[in-house]
């Protein structure tokens, strides 16, 4: 949060991961960072971008560089979503 990034932890155990991802995408979240036991043990994260096709939307980073990576991704995501909106009209 000190780097201007808002964070929400979704720890509702009654939903599957795919249900949770779908819900957050519908709410307009730009980047989702799923964290499980593997990510905690290795320190490596996979950021899921909302603006690209499923196979192209994953960006790898480490826990130490997550804020820099997210801040670097935001302008590109915003521009891609804006261009999609212009093409849709």
PDB file of C-alpha atoms in Angstrom:
ATOM      1  CA  UNK A   1       0.000   0.000   0.000  1.00  0.00           C
ATOM      2  CA  UNK A   2       2.930   2.332   0.504  1.00  0.00           C
ATOM      3  CA  UNK A   3       3.573   2.099  -3.261  1.00  0.00           C
ATOM      4  CA  UNK A   4       0.035   3.121  -4.226  1.00  0.00           C
ATOM      5  CA  UNK A   5      -1.323  -0.383  -4.739  1.00  0.00           C
ATOM      6  CA  UNK A   6      -4.552  -1.445  -3.091  1.00  0.00           C
ATOM      7  CA  UNK A   7      -4.678  -5.049  -1.916  1.00  0.00           C
ATOM      8  CA  UNK A   8      -7.567  -7.302  -0.955  1.00  0.00           C
ATOM      9  CA  UNK A   9      -7.074 -10.838   0.364  1.00  0.00           C
ATOM     10  CA  UNK A  10      -9.813 -13.215  -0.756  1.00  0.00           C
ATOM     11  CA  UNK A  11      -9.656 -16.101   1.683  1.00  0.00           C
ATOM     12  CA  UNK A  12     -13.224 -17.366   1.360  1.00  0.00           C
ATOM     13  CA  UNK A  13     -12.809 -21.120   1.536  1.00  0.00           C
ATOM     14  CA  UNK A  14     -16.224 -22.057   0.166  1.00  0.00           C
ATOM     15  CA  UNK A  15     -15.361 -21.106  -3.449  1.00  0.00           C
ATOM     16  CA  UNK A  16     -12.956 -22.702  -5.892  1.00  0.00           C
ATOM     17  CA  UNK A  17     -10.070 -20.722  -7.306  1.00  0.00           C
ATOM     18  CA  UNK A  18     -11.734 -20.455 -10.725  1.00  0.00           C
ATOM     19  CA  UNK A  19     -14.931 -19.082  -9.141  1.00  0.00           C
ATOM     20  CA  UNK A  20     -12.927 -16.535  -7.195  1.00  0.00           C
ATOM     21  CA  UNK A  21     -10.933 -15.457 -10.294  1.00  0.00           C
ATOM     22  CA  UNK A  22     -14.147 -15.057 -12.281  1.00  0.00           C
ATOM     23  CA  UNK A  23     -15.762 -12.976  -9.531  1.00  0.00           C
ATOM     24  CA  UNK A  24     -12.793 -10.608  -9.294  1.00  0.00           C
ATOM     25  CA  UNK A  25     -12.567 -10.251 -13.056  1.00  0.00           C
ATOM     26  CA  UNK A  26     -16.255  -9.275 -13.158  1.00  0.00           C
ATOM     27  CA  UNK A  27     -15.524  -6.621 -10.522  1.00  0.00           C
ATOM     28  CA  UNK A  28     -12.889  -5.072 -12.794  1.00  0.00           C
ATOM     29  CA  UNK A  29      -9.705  -6.057 -10.994  1.00  0.00           C
ATOM     30  CA  UNK A  30      -6.737  -5.509 -13.346  1.00  0.00           C
ATOM     31  CA  UNK A  31      -4.187  -7.867 -11.767  1.00  0.00           C
ATOM     32  CA  UNK A  32      -4.799 -10.970  -9.680  1.00  0.00           C
ATOM     33  CA  UNK A  33      -2.000 -12.604  -7.671  1.00  0.00           C
ATOM     34  CA  UNK A  34      -2.974 -16.122  -6.571  1.00  0.00           C
ATOM     35  CA  UNK A  35      -0.885 -17.185  -3.571  1.00  0.00           C
ATOM     36  CA  UNK A  36      -0.791 -20.733  -2.267  1.00  0.00           C
ATOM     37  CA  UNK A  37       1.651 -22.991  -0.458  1.00  0.00           C
ATOM     38  CA  UNK A  38       3.977 -23.257  -3.476  1.00  0.00           C
ATOM     39  CA  UNK A  39       4.249 -19.469  -3.849  1.00  0.00           C
ATOM     40  CA  UNK A  40       4.930 -19.033  -0.149  1.00  0.00           C
ATOM     41  CA  UNK A  41       7.686 -21.668  -0.200  1.00  0.00           C
ATOM     42  CA  UNK A  42       9.448 -20.492  -3.376  1.00  0.00           C
ATOM     43  CA  UNK A  43       8.852 -16.745  -3.241  1.00  0.00           C
ATOM     44  CA  UNK A  44       7.867 -16.739  -6.921  1.00  0.00           C
ATOM     45  CA  UNK A  45       4.524 -15.310  -7.999  1.00  0.00           C
ATOM     46  CA  UNK A  46       2.430 -15.398 -11.164  1.00  0.00           C
ATOM     47  CA  UNK A  47       0.501 -12.197 -11.780  1.00  0.00           C
ATOM     48  CA  UNK A  48      -2.586 -12.671 -13.946  1.00  0.00           C
ATOM     49  CA  UNK A  49      -3.414  -9.734 -16.213  1.00  0.00           C
ATOM     50  CA  UNK A  50      -7.040  -9.128 -17.101  1.00  0.00           C
ATOM     51  CA  UNK A  51      -6.417  -7.514 -20.478  1.00  0.00           C
ATOM     52  CA  UNK A  52      -4.942 -10.461 -22.395  1.00  0.00           C
ATOM     53  CA  UNK A  53      -5.994 -13.887 -23.543  1.00  0.00           C
ATOM     54  CA  UNK A  54      -5.640 -16.621 -20.884  1.00  0.00           C
ATOM     55  CA  UNK A  55      -2.383 -18.083 -22.204  1.00  0.00           C
ATOM     56  CA  UNK A  56      -0.710 -14.662 -22.545  1.00  0.00           C
ATOM     57  CA  UNK A  57      -1.841 -13.091 -19.309  1.00  0.00           C
ATOM     58  CA  UNK A  58       0.723 -14.467 -16.841  1.00  0.00           C
ATOM     59  CA  UNK A  59       3.702 -12.401 -15.677  1.00  0.00           C
ATOM     60  CA  UNK A  60       6.245 -14.012 -13.364  1.00  0.00           C
ATOM     61  CA  UNK A  61       7.973 -12.095 -10.585  1.00  0.00           C
ATOM     62  CA  UNK A  62       9.382 -12.520  -7.105  1.00  0.00           C
ATOM     63  CA  UNK A  63       7.908 -11.327  -3.838  1.00  0.00           C
ATOM     64  CA  UNK A  64      10.652  -8.698  -3.547  1.00  0.00           C
ATOM     65  CA  UNK A  65       9.876  -7.157  -6.951  1.00  0.00           C
ATOM     66  CA  UNK A  66       6.076  -7.370  -6.931  1.00  0.00           C
ATOM     67  CA  UNK A  67       5.366  -3.671  -6.371  1.00  0.00           C
ATOM     68  CA  UNK A  68       7.793  -2.605  -9.127  1.00  0.00           C
ATOM     69  CA  UNK A  69       6.349  -5.203 -11.504  1.00  0.00           C
ATOM     70  CA  UNK A  70       2.748  -4.181 -10.834  1.00  0.00           C
ATOM     71  CA  UNK A  71       3.502  -0.472 -11.195  1.00  0.00           C
ATOM     72  CA  UNK A  72       5.277  -1.211 -14.498  1.00  0.00           C
ATOM     73  CA  UNK A  73       2.286  -3.227 -15.782  1.00  0.00           C
ATOM     74  CA  UNK A  74      -0.466  -0.692 -15.009  1.00  0.00           C
ATOM     75  CA  UNK A  75       0.156   1.764 -17.887  1.00  0.00           C
ATOM     76  CA  UNK A  76       0.226  -1.049 -20.456  1.00  0.00           C
ATOM     77  CA  UNK A  77      -2.935  -2.654 -19.090  1.00  0.00           C
ATOM     78  CA  UNK A  78      -4.791   0.656 -18.985  1.00  0.00           C
ATOM     79  CA  UNK A  79      -3.766   1.437 -22.560  1.00  0.00           C
ATOM     80  CA  UNK A  80      -4.757  -2.033 -23.809  1.00  0.00           C
ATOM     81  CA  UNK A  81      -8.191  -1.804 -22.166  1.00  0.00           C
ATOM     82  CA  UNK A  82      -8.673   1.704 -23.598  1.00  0.00           C
ATOM     83  CA  UNK A  83      -7.776   0.511 -27.100  1.00  0.00           C
ATOM     84  CA  UNK A  84     -10.190  -2.421 -26.745  1.00  0.00           C
ATOM     85  CA  UNK A  85     -12.913   0.021 -25.747  1.00  0.00           C
ATOM     86  CA  UNK A  86     -12.246   2.230 -28.777  1.00  0.00           C
ATOM     87  CA  UNK A  87     -12.322  -0.803 -31.074  1.00  0.00           C
ATOM     88  CA  UNK A  88     -15.606  -1.982 -29.526  1.00  0.00           C
ATOM     89  CA  UNK A  89     -17.416   1.292 -30.295  1.00  0.00           C
TER      90      UNK A  89
END
